[in-house]
mmCIF file of C-alpha atoms in Angstrom:
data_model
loop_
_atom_site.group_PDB
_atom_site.id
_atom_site.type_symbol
_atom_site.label_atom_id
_atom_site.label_comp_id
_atom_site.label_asym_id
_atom_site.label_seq_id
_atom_site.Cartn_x
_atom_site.Cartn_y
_atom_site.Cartn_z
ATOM 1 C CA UNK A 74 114.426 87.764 121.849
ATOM 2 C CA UNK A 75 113.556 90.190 119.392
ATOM 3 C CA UNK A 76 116.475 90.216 117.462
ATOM 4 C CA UNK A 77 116.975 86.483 117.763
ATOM 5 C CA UNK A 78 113.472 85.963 116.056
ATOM 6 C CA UNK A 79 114.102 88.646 113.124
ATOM 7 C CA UNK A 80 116.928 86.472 112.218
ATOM 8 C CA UNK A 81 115.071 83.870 111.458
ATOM 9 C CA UNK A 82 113.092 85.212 109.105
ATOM 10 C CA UNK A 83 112.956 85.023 105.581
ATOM 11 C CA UNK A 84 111.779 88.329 103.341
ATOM 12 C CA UNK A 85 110.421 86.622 99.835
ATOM 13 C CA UNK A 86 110.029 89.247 97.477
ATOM 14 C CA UNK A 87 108.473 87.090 94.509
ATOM 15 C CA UNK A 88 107.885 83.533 94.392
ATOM 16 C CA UNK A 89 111.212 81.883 93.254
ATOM 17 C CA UNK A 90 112.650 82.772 96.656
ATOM 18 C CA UNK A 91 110.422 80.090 98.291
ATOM 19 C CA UNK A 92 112.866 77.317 95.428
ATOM 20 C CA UNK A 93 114.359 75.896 98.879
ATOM 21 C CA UNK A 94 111.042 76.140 101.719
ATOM 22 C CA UNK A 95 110.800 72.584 102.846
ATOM 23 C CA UNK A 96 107.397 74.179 104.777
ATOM 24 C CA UNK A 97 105.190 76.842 102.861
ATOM 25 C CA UNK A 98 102.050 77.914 104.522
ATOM 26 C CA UNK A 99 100.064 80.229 103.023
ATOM 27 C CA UNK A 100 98.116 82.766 104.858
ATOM 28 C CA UNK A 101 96.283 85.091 102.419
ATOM 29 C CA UNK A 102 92.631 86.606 102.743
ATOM 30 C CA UNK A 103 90.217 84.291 102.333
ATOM 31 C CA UNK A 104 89.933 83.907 98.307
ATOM 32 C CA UNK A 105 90.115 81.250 96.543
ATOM 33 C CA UNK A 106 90.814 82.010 93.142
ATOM 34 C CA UNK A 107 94.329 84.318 95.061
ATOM 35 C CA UNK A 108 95.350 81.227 97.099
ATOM 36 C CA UNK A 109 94.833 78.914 94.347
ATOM 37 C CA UNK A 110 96.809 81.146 92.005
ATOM 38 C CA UNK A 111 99.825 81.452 94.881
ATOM 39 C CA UNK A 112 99.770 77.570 95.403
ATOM 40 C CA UNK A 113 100.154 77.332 91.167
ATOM 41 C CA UNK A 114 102.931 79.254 91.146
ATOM 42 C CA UNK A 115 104.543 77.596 94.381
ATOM 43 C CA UNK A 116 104.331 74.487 92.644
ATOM 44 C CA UNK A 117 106.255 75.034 89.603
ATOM 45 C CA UNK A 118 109.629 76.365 92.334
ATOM 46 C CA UNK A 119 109.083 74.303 95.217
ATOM 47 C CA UNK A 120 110.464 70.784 95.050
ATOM 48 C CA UNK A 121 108.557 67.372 95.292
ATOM 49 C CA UNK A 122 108.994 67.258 99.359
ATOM 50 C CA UNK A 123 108.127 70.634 99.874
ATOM 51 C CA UNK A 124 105.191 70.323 101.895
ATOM 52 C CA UNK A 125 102.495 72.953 100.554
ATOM 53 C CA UNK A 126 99.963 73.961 102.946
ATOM 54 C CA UNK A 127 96.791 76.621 103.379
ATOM 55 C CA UNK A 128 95.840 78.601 106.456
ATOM 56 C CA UNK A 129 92.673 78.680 105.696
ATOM 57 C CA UNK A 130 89.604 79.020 108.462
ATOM 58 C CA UNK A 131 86.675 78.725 105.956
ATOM 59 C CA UNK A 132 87.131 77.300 102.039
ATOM 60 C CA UNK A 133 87.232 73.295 101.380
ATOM 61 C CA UNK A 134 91.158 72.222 101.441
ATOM 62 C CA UNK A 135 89.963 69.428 98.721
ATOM 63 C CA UNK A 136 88.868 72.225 96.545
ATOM 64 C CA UNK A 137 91.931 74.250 97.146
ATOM 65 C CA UNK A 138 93.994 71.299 96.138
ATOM 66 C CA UNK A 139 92.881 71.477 92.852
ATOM 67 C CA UNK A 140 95.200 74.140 92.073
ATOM 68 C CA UNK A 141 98.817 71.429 92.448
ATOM 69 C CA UNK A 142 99.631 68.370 90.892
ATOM 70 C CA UNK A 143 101.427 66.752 94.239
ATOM 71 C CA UNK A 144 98.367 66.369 95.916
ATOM 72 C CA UNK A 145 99.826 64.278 98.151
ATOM 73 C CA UNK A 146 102.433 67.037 100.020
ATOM 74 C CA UNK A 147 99.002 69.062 100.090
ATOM 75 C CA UNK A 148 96.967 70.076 103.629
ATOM 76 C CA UNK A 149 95.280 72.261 105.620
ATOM 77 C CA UNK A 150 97.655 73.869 108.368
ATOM 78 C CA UNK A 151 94.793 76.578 110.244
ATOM 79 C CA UNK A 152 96.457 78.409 112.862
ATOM 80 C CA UNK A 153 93.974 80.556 115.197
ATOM 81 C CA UNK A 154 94.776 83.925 115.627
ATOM 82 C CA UNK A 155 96.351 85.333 117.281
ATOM 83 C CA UNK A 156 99.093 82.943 115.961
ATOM 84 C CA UNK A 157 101.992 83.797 118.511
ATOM 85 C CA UNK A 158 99.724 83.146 121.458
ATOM 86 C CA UNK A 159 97.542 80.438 120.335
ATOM 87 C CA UNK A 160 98.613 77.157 120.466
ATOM 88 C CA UNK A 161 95.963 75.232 118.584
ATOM 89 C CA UNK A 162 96.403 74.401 115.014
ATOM 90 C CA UNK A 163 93.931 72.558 112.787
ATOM 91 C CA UNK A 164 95.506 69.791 110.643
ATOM 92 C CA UNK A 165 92.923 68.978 107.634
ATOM 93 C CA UNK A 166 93.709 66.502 104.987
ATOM 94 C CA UNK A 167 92.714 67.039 101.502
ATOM 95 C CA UNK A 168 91.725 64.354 98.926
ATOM 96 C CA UNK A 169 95.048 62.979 98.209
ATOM 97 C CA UNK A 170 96.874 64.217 101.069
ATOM 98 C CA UNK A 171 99.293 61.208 102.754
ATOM 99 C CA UNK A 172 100.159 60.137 105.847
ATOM 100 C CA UNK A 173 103.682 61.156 105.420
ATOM 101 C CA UNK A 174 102.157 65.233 105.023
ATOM 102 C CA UNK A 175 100.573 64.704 108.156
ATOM 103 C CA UNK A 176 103.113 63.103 109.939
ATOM 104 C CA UNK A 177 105.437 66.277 109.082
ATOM 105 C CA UNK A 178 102.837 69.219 109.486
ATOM 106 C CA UNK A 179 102.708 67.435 113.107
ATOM 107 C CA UNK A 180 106.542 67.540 113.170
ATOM 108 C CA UNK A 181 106.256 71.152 112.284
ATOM 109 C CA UNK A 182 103.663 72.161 114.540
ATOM 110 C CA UNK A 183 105.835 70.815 117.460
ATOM 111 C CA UNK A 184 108.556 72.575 116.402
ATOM 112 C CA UNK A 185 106.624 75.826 116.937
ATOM 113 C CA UNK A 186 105.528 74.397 119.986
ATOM 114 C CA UNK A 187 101.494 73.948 118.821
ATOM 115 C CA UNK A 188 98.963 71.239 119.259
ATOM 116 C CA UNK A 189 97.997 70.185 116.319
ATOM 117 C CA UNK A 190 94.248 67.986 116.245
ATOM 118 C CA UNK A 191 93.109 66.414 113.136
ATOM 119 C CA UNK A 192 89.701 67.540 111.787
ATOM 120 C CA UNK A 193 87.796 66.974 108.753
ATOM 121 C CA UNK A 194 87.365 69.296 105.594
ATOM 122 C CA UNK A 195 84.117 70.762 106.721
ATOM 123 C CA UNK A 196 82.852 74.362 106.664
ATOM 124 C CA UNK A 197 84.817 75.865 109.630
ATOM 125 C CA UNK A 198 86.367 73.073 110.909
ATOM 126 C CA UNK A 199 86.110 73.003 114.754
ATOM 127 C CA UNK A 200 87.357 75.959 116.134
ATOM 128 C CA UNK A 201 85.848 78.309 114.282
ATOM 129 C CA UNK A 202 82.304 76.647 114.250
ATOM 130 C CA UNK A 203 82.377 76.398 118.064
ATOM 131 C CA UNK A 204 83.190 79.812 118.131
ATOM 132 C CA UNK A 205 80.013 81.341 116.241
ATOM 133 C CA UNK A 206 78.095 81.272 118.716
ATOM 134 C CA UNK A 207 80.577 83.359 121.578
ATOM 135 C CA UNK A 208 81.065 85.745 118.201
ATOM 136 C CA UNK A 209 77.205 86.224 118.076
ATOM 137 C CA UNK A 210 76.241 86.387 121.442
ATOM 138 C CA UNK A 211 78.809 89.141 122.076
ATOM 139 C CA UNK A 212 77.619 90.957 118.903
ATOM 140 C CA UNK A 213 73.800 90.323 120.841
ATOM 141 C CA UNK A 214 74.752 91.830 124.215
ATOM 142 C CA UNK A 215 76.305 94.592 121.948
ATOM 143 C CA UNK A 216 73.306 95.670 120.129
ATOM 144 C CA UNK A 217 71.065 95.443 123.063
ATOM 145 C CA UNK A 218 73.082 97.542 125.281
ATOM 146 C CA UNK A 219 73.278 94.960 127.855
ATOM 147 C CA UNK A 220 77.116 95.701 128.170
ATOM 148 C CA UNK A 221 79.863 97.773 125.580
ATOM 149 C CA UNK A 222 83.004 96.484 124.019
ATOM 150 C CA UNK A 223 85.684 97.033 126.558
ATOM 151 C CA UNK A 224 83.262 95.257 129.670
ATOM 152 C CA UNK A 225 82.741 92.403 127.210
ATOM 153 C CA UNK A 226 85.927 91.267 126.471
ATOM 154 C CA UNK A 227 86.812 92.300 129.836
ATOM 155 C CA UNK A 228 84.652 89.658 131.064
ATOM 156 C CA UNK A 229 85.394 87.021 128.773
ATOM 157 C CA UNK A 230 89.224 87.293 128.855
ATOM 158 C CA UNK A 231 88.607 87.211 133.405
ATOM 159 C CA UNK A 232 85.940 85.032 134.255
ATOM 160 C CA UNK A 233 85.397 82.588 130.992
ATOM 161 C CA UNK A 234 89.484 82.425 130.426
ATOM 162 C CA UNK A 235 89.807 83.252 127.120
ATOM 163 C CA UNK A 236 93.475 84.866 125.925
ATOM 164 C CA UNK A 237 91.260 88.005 123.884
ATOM 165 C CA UNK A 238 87.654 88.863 123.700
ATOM 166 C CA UNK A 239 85.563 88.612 120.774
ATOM 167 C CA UNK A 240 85.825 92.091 119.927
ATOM 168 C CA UNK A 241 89.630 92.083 120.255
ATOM 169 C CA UNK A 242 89.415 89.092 117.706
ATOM 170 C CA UNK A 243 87.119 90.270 115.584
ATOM 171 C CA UNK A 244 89.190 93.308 114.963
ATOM 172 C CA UNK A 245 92.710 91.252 113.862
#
């Protein structure tokens, strides 16, 4: 319930309130120099077993580590959007990332009731590099007029089973 959910939540209005997070994931645009900055400053409040993790689809999680000292409390946590719905979440380890962190993102994830599959630091992951393709053969059909926006993700949330169409996830 609506209510139920609302207080649950947590309203951090500057980076000292997160002192007590055992679980921080960060979901910012896709910037590294921002999410490196946020996970800097995370650092210096959070304590040793917080576990410190990105939401990013796209940038290396090794290279994003570079930005804490407890490398080991450090991972990838990529939740496909939309997040609610979805139930898949990529786990990605970064240099220095331990079993324990992955043992506990898992924990987490089945608290929110996700799958979570392990996949390697690589340029999209899984999910989003098996996804190209639909993205760009939607955008094709587009452009040639074989079919408009609505009939499109009409047809690929009814007959191929997909929760949205492309469009629809393009545009969150």
């Amino acid at each position: 319930d609506r209510d139920a959910t609302l207080a649950n939540l947590n309203i951090a209005e500057s980076v000292s309130d997160f002192a007590k997070a055992e679980v921080v994931v960060e979901a910012v645009p896709e910037n590294f120099e921002l999410k490196t900055k946020i996970f800097g400053e995370l650092e210096k409040v959070v304590s040793d077993r917080t576990l410190l993790a990105t939401n990013t689809s796209s940038l290396s999680v090794t290279k994003l580590s570079s930005a804490v000292q407890r490398k080991d409390r450090f991972l990838g946590m990529h939740f496909f959007n939309p997040a609610p719905i979805m139930k898949l979440v990529e786990l990605v380890s970064a240099e220095g990332t331990s079993d324990q962190a992955l043992v506990d993102a898992r924990a987490v994830c089945a608290k929110l009731d996700k799958t979570a599959v392990k996949v390697k630091d690589s340029p999209g992951f899984i999910g989003n590099r098996v996804n190209r393709p639909f993205y760009l053969e939607a955008l094709t059909l587009l452009e040639q007029g074989e079919a408009d926006v609505p009939a499109i993700d009409t047809a690929m949330r009814n007959v191929g089973g997909f929760r949205m169409g492309p469009f629809e996830l393009l545009d969150l």
